[in-house]
């Protein structure tokens, strides 16, 4: 394996991590508020379709906004159903995913009937950060990325700051930990939870749009390939914390990038092994973190009861 | 209570209306006439015996998956792993059928090959379900996520299988296994269609589930979902419940894997699971976790898929994927309606009422007095939220 290949793999890692980071940060808010959004996969794929559609009409920025808008609309609908009509959020989440996967395929087939060439849009161009991009190895990996990657990094910081320093962040955590007490202290539980879900939906839509107009440039049905579930797993693994989410996203993206690029090299494993590794490792890490969290839970219970 | 009933009827009516509006809007958006679309849908399911047979064939896997999901869903164990379990069951069934057939020198009778396929499929699906059950019991790994991830691993394993040890020696456009021996195939129940004997299996399972529904074991699961500590005294521990319910769903899904290979395709294909896993959950809930309801819902879902194909050919512009959209809308609608039932099943209960299930079971670590107090607080809190959660 040459240095160039590793540079390509690592650069690809950051590019592939961006959509997971966006969706993961959004889901982080949702889970901190004590909720779960299983519709994230459906929101991402609708965002992916809206992204290409918007970009084909008015450039990449319109595409990103279209992705955000679609995710937001779906989250508003989901919030309405789950918190006004009191439907079970897991079932509704699965329904939203089914709906998103179906609707994106339906609209795509209407937009590009089979037999016609797929619509492609120019991806967001990479922008080197001036002289930094010329540093060997580190330059192309860290500083020669698309602006979306920098945006993802910025958003991580913002999410951390919001959680840590703002009234809203505190309210979200209070609602997630103990809704009854939070309500007694004057936090509007429903509204805080709804805001978290809307942030989650908007960022899931954005994450989907980043998949299509960030790296691929076109939409195909099922293009997200479970990335929404991966985002969910990452958030649980990272305990809803920005750093944890970032690490999880980087791990999955690295394995994915490795699988994409190292197939052509001397390592002769079946291609299915490469494709499965990211999911397998995610599962393994999920097991490890669940185990650790369980131990912590036991320890705290024992302390409190004696 | 009366207002609850009225609300439920209102909701049901609005869900039906929403489905019709969505379907109509989608058809109009495709530039077609909804009435022509409807006509195509009806023709798609009823214009020939073959089409009717297709509806039955499509309902078999969804029905079995949904029926065997009942215990898990009733206990509040949310397994989304049917897709992967179907795949593994199909692989083990195909492998076992070929192996046994070879043992008999290529002339094994049906009497041998059918049970072998059935048992191997069930074993494969069951084993695949025990893994997330183990992870959930031992380390509290969220079973929704683990089963979802395992689905992707199963799909990868299937892809590899179809290229290597089970690949057909012939040159084919899509990866597939060799054709099953003639004797292993399930014969057609209705001549001239693909409707096979597996349909009877659905009825058998439905009757079994119906009987089970009236047993004490079924009640224990309901208790487990609402009051785990009480269930513990009835003998329903968390590990036993999770293992047994997930095993049942895995066995069912594994059998579906065998049926799809032996009854429908005559060979193992990449598309063997084909979204049945998710439809199964939707159908189980749509059928209200009751056997008859589930069989009807499975027929409905299957008819929807077959009808959408008819709609596509009648209108020429409406893609058949409209069925998926409608299924999604239906699932969301069912979740809404279920919340207004008097005794909603554990899985469709609104959030905030399942707190008791989340606490760690560390009875031995707690002094007896505090344990009792603890339980009452949680009980009343859950009830308070239950009351407050309803408008």
PDB file of N, CA, C and O in Angstrom, chain A residues 230-271:
ATOM      1  N   UNK A 230     -26.888   3.849  10.587  1.00  0.00           N
ATOM      2  CA  UNK A 230     -25.517   3.992  11.082  1.00  0.00           C
ATOM      3  C   UNK A 230     -25.418   5.249  11.941  1.00  0.00           C
ATOM      4  O   UNK A 230     -24.804   5.232  13.018  1.00  0.00           O
ATOM      5  N   UNK A 231     -26.048   6.341  11.469  1.00  0.00           N
ATOM      6  CA  UNK A 231     -26.015   7.578  12.246  1.00  0.00           C
ATOM      7  C   UNK A 231     -26.622   7.340  13.630  1.00  0.00           C
ATOM      8  O   UNK A 231     -26.090   7.801  14.640  1.00  0.00           O
ATOM      9  N   UNK A 232     -27.731   6.593  13.662  1.00  0.00           N
ATOM     10  CA  UNK A 232     -28.357   6.264  14.945  1.00  0.00           C
ATOM     11  C   UNK A 232     -27.387   5.501  15.847  1.00  0.00           C
ATOM     12  O   UNK A 232     -27.243   5.819  17.026  1.00  0.00           O
ATOM     13  N   UNK A 233     -26.738   4.504  15.256  1.00  0.00           N
ATOM     14  CA  UNK A 233     -25.801   3.685  16.026  1.00  0.00           C
ATOM     15  C   UNK A 233     -24.656   4.548  16.547  1.00  0.00           C
ATOM     16  O   UNK A 233     -24.236   4.415  17.700  1.00  0.00           O
ATOM     17  N   UNK A 234     -24.186   5.445  15.699  1.00  0.00           N
ATOM     18  CA  UNK A 234     -23.071   6.306  16.098  1.00  0.00           C
ATOM     19  C   UNK A 234     -23.458   7.167  17.296  1.00  0.00           C
ATOM     20  O   UNK A 234     -22.677   7.351  18.231  1.00  0.00           O
ATOM     21  N   UNK A 235     -24.683   7.683  17.256  1.00  0.00           N
ATOM     22  CA  UNK A 235     -25.128   8.558  18.341  1.00  0.00           C
ATOM     23  C   UNK A 235     -25.219   7.765  19.644  1.00  0.00           C
ATOM     24  O   UNK A 235     -24.814   8.238  20.707  1.00  0.00           O
ATOM     25  N   UNK A 236     -25.715   6.535  19.553  1.00  0.00           N
ATOM     26  CA  UNK A 236     -25.812   5.730  20.764  1.00  0.00           C
ATOM     27  C   UNK A 236     -24.416   5.368  21.268  1.00  0.00           C
ATOM     28  O   UNK A 236     -24.122   5.455  22.456  1.00  0.00           O
ATOM     29  N   UNK A 237     -23.533   5.024  20.314  1.00  0.00           N
ATOM     30  CA  UNK A 237     -22.157   4.713  20.685  1.00  0.00           C
ATOM     31  C   UNK A 237     -21.473   5.914  21.314  1.00  0.00           C
ATOM     32  O   UNK A 237     -20.751   5.794  22.297  1.00  0.00           O
ATOM     33  N   UNK A 238     -21.691   7.081  20.721  1.00  0.00           N
ATOM     34  CA  UNK A 238     -21.013   8.290  21.190  1.00  0.00           C
ATOM     35  C   UNK A 238     -21.738   8.969  22.334  1.00  0.00           C
ATOM     36  O   UNK A 238     -21.379  10.078  22.706  1.00  0.00           O
ATOM     37  N   UNK A 239     -22.755   8.294  22.892  1.00  0.00           N
ATOM     38  CA  UNK A 239     -23.526   8.820  24.006  1.00  0.00           C
ATOM     39  C   UNK A 239     -24.010  10.241  23.726  1.00  0.00           C
ATOM     40  O   UNK A 239     -23.972  11.113  24.591  1.00  0.00           O
ATOM     41  N   UNK A 240     -24.436  10.482  22.492  1.00  0.00           N
ATOM     42  CA  UNK A 240     -25.027  11.752  22.061  1.00  0.00           C
ATOM     43  C   UNK A 240     -24.080  12.938  22.199  1.00  0.00           C
ATOM     44  O   UNK A 240     -24.506  14.068  22.211  1.00  0.00           O
ATOM     45  N   UNK A 241     -22.792  12.672  22.361  1.00  0.00           N
ATOM     46  CA  UNK A 241     -21.855  13.782  22.500  1.00  0.00           C
ATOM     47  C   UNK A 241     -21.169  14.066  21.184  1.00  0.00           C
ATOM     48  O   UNK A 241     -20.805  13.131  20.465  1.00  0.00           O
ATOM     49  N   UNK A 242     -20.959  15.356  20.876  1.00  0.00           N
ATOM     50  CA  UNK A 242     -20.345  15.703  19.588  1.00  0.00           C
ATOM     51  C   UNK A 242     -19.039  14.948  19.320  1.00  0.00           C
ATOM     52  O   UNK A 242     -18.836  14.439  18.225  1.00  0.00           O
ATOM     53  N   UNK A 243     -18.173  14.852  20.331  1.00  0.00           N
ATOM     54  CA  UNK A 243     -16.897  14.170  20.099  1.00  0.00           C
ATOM     55  C   UNK A 243     -17.129  12.697  19.768  1.00  0.00           C
ATOM     56  O   UNK A 243     -16.552  12.145  18.830  1.00  0.00           O
ATOM     57  N   UNK A 244     -18.010  12.076  20.529  1.00  0.00           N
ATOM     58  CA  UNK A 244     -18.308  10.669  20.285  1.00  0.00           C
ATOM     59  C   UNK A 244     -18.893  10.465  18.907  1.00  0.00           C
ATOM     60  O   UNK A 244     -18.545   9.516  18.193  1.00  0.00           O
ATOM     61  N   UNK A 245     -19.825  11.370  18.526  1.00  0.00           N
ATOM     62  CA  UNK A 245     -20.445  11.268  17.210  1.00  0.00           C
ATOM     63  C   UNK A 245     -19.388  11.408  16.123  1.00  0.00           C
ATOM     64  O   UNK A 245     -19.356  10.647  15.156  1.00  0.00           O
ATOM     65  N   UNK A 246     -18.489  12.378  16.310  1.00  0.00           N
ATOM     66  CA  UNK A 246     -17.445  12.598  15.308  1.00  0.00           C
ATOM     67  C   UNK A 246     -16.555  11.373  15.178  1.00  0.00           C
ATOM     68  O   UNK A 246     -16.249  10.922  14.066  1.00  0.00           O
ATOM     69  N   UNK A 247     -16.174  10.795  16.313  1.00  0.00           N
ATOM     70  CA  UNK A 247     -15.298   9.621  16.263  1.00  0.00           C
ATOM     71  C   UNK A 247     -15.998   8.454  15.581  1.00  0.00           C
ATOM     72  O   UNK A 247     -15.418   7.763  14.741  1.00  0.00           O
ATOM     73  N   UNK A 248     -17.254   8.236  15.940  1.00  0.00           N
ATOM     74  CA  UNK A 248     -18.014   7.147  15.332  1.00  0.00           C
ATOM     75  C   UNK A 248     -18.134   7.335  13.827  1.00  0.00           C
ATOM     76  O   UNK A 248     -17.945   6.402  13.047  1.00  0.00           O
ATOM     77  N   UNK A 249     -18.454   8.571  13.425  1.00  0.00           N
ATOM     78  CA  UNK A 249     -18.602   8.851  11.998  1.00  0.00           C
ATOM     79  C   UNK A 249     -17.289   8.624  11.271  1.00  0.00           C
ATOM     80  O   UNK A 249     -17.254   8.038  10.177  1.00  0.00           O
ATOM     81  N   UNK A 250     -16.185   9.057  11.887  1.00  0.00           N
ATOM     82  CA  UNK A 250     -14.876   8.875  11.246  1.00  0.00           C
ATOM     83  C   UNK A 250     -14.542   7.397  11.124  1.00  0.00           C
ATOM     84  O   UNK A 250     -14.030   6.944  10.090  1.00  0.00           O
ATOM     85  N   UNK A 251     -14.863   6.622  12.161  1.00  0.00           N
ATOM     86  CA  UNK A 251     -14.568   5.189  12.118  1.00  0.00           C
ATOM     87  C   UNK A 251     -15.326   4.522  10.971  1.00  0.00           C
ATOM     88  O   UNK A 251     -14.746   3.819  10.137  1.00  0.00           O
ATOM     89  N   UNK A 252     -16.650   4.762  10.923  1.00  0.00           N
ATOM     90  CA  UNK A 252     -17.443   4.138   9.870  1.00  0.00           C
ATOM     91  C   UNK A 252     -16.973   4.601   8.498  1.00  0.00           C
ATOM     92  O   UNK A 252     -16.807   3.801   7.574  1.00  0.00           O
ATOM     93  N   UNK A 253     -16.732   5.919   8.373  1.00  0.00           N
ATOM     94  CA  UNK A 253     -16.330   6.461   7.082  1.00  0.00           C
ATOM     95  C   UNK A 253     -14.958   5.933   6.658  1.00  0.00           C
ATOM     96  O   UNK A 253     -14.719   5.658   5.479  1.00  0.00           O
ATOM     97  N   UNK A 254     -14.073   5.754   7.642  1.00  0.00           N
ATOM     98  CA  UNK A 254     -12.762   5.222   7.298  1.00  0.00           C
ATOM     99  C   UNK A 254     -12.890   3.817   6.726  1.00  0.00           C
ATOM    100  O   UNK A 254     -12.304   3.484   5.688  1.00  0.00           O
ATOM    101  N   UNK A 255     -13.690   2.994   7.386  1.00  0.00           N
ATOM    102  CA  UNK A 255     -13.857   1.619   6.906  1.00  0.00           C
ATOM    103  C   UNK A 255     -14.498   1.604   5.520  1.00  0.00           C
ATOM    104  O   UNK A 255     -14.129   0.810   4.654  1.00  0.00           O
ATOM    105  N   UNK A 256     -15.456   2.522   5.333  1.00  0.00           N
ATOM    106  CA  UNK A 256     -16.120   2.592   4.040  1.00  0.00           C
ATOM    107  C   UNK A 256     -15.137   3.026   2.958  1.00  0.00           C
ATOM    108  O   UNK A 256     -15.082   2.445   1.871  1.00  0.00           O
ATOM    109  N   UNK A 257     -14.362   4.037   3.281  1.00  0.00           N
ATOM    110  CA  UNK A 257     -13.386   4.554   2.323  1.00  0.00           C
ATOM    111  C   UNK A 257     -12.342   3.482   2.013  1.00  0.00           C
ATOM    112  O   UNK A 257     -11.958   3.266   0.863  1.00  0.00           O
ATOM    113  N   UNK A 258     -11.911   2.794   3.058  1.00  0.00           N
ATOM    114  CA  UNK A 258     -10.953   1.709   2.910  1.00  0.00           C
ATOM    115  C   UNK A 258     -11.530   0.626   1.997  1.00  0.00           C
ATOM    116  O   UNK A 258     -10.863   0.146   1.071  1.00  0.00           O
ATOM    117  N   UNK A 259     -12.808   0.292   2.226  1.00  0.00           N
ATOM    118  CA  UNK A 259     -13.453  -0.742   1.419  1.00  0.00           C
ATOM    119  C   UNK A 259     -13.523  -0.327  -0.042  1.00  0.00           C
ATOM    120  O   UNK A 259     -13.284  -1.129  -0.949  1.00  0.00           O
ATOM    121  N   UNK A 260     -13.830   0.955  -0.270  1.00  0.00           N
ATOM    122  CA  UNK A 260     -13.964   1.437  -1.647  1.00  0.00           C
ATOM    123  C   UNK A 260     -12.635   1.404  -2.385  1.00  0.00           C
ATOM    124  O   UNK A 260     -12.567   1.034  -3.549  1.00  0.00           O
ATOM    125  N   UNK A 261     -11.575   1.821  -1.667  1.00  0.00           N
ATOM    126  CA  UNK A 261     -10.321   2.063  -2.377  1.00  0.00           C
ATOM    127  C   UNK A 261      -9.356   0.887  -2.346  1.00  0.00           C
ATOM    128  O   UNK A 261      -8.545   0.739  -3.238  1.00  0.00           O
ATOM    129  N   UNK A 262      -9.444   0.048  -1.325  1.00  0.00           N
ATOM    130  CA  UNK A 262      -8.428  -0.997  -1.240  1.00  0.00           C
ATOM    131  C   UNK A 262      -8.831  -2.258  -1.979  1.00  0.00           C
ATOM    132  O   UNK A 262      -8.075  -3.209  -2.047  1.00  0.00           O
ATOM    133  N   UNK A 263     -10.060  -2.275  -2.530  1.00  0.00           N
ATOM    134  CA  UNK A 263     -10.470  -3.450  -3.301  1.00  0.00           C
ATOM    135  C   UNK A 263      -9.556  -3.697  -4.487  1.00  0.00           C
ATOM    136  O   UNK A 263      -9.352  -4.817  -4.920  1.00  0.00           O
ATOM    137  N   UNK A 264      -9.033  -2.577  -5.015  1.00  0.00           N
ATOM    138  CA  UNK A 264      -8.224  -2.698  -6.221  1.00  0.00           C
ATOM    139  C   UNK A 264      -6.792  -3.098  -5.916  1.00  0.00           C
ATOM    140  O   UNK A 264      -6.007  -3.336  -6.822  1.00  0.00           O
ATOM    141  N   UNK A 265      -6.444  -3.189  -4.644  1.00  0.00           N
ATOM    142  CA  UNK A 265      -5.042  -3.470  -4.319  1.00  0.00           C
ATOM    143  C   UNK A 265      -4.811  -4.963  -4.105  1.00  0.00           C
ATOM    144  O   UNK A 265      -5.667  -5.785  -4.389  1.00  0.00           O
ATOM    145  N   UNK A 266      -3.639  -5.239  -3.561  1.00  0.00           N
ATOM    146  CA  UNK A 266      -3.198  -6.625  -3.464  1.00  0.00           C
ATOM    147  C   UNK A 266      -4.066  -7.463  -2.525  1.00  0.00           C
ATOM    148  O   UNK A 266      -4.166  -8.670  -2.690  1.00  0.00           O
ATOM    149  N   UNK A 267      -4.698  -6.820  -1.540  1.00  0.00           N
ATOM    150  CA  UNK A 267      -5.521  -7.574  -0.589  1.00  0.00           C
ATOM    151  C   UNK A 267      -6.679  -8.230  -1.331  1.00  0.00           C
ATOM    152  O   UNK A 267      -7.583  -7.561  -1.813  1.00  0.00           O
ATOM    153  N   UNK A 268      -6.667  -9.539  -1.424  1.00  0.00           N
ATOM    154  CA  UNK A 268      -7.709 -10.194  -2.216  1.00  0.00           C
ATOM    155  C   UNK A 268      -8.743 -10.855  -1.314  1.00  0.00           C
ATOM    156  O   UNK A 268      -8.754 -12.055  -1.131  1.00  0.00           O
ATOM    157  N   UNK A 269      -9.603 -10.028  -0.741  1.00  0.00           N
ATOM    158  CA  UNK A 269     -10.743 -10.555  -0.013  1.00  0.00           C
ATOM    159  C   UNK A 269     -11.963 -10.362  -0.899  1.00  0.00           C
ATOM    160  O   UNK A 269     -11.968  -9.494  -1.764  1.00  0.00           O
ATOM    161  N   UNK A 270     -13.010 -11.164  -0.696  1.00  0.00           N
ATOM    162  CA  UNK A 270     -14.224 -10.945  -1.502  1.00  0.00           C
ATOM    163  C   UNK A 270     -14.766  -9.540  -1.280  1.00  0.00           C
ATOM    164  O   UNK A 270     -14.679  -9.001  -0.175  1.00  0.00           O
ATOM    165  N   UNK A 271     -15.346  -8.949  -2.316  1.00  0.00           N
ATOM    166  CA  UNK A 271     -15.812  -7.566  -2.192  1.00  0.00           C
ATOM    167  C   UNK A 271     -16.889  -7.438  -1.130  1.00  0.00           C
ATOM    168  O   UNK A 271     -17.019  -6.410  -0.482  1.00  0.00           O
TER     169      UNK A 271
END
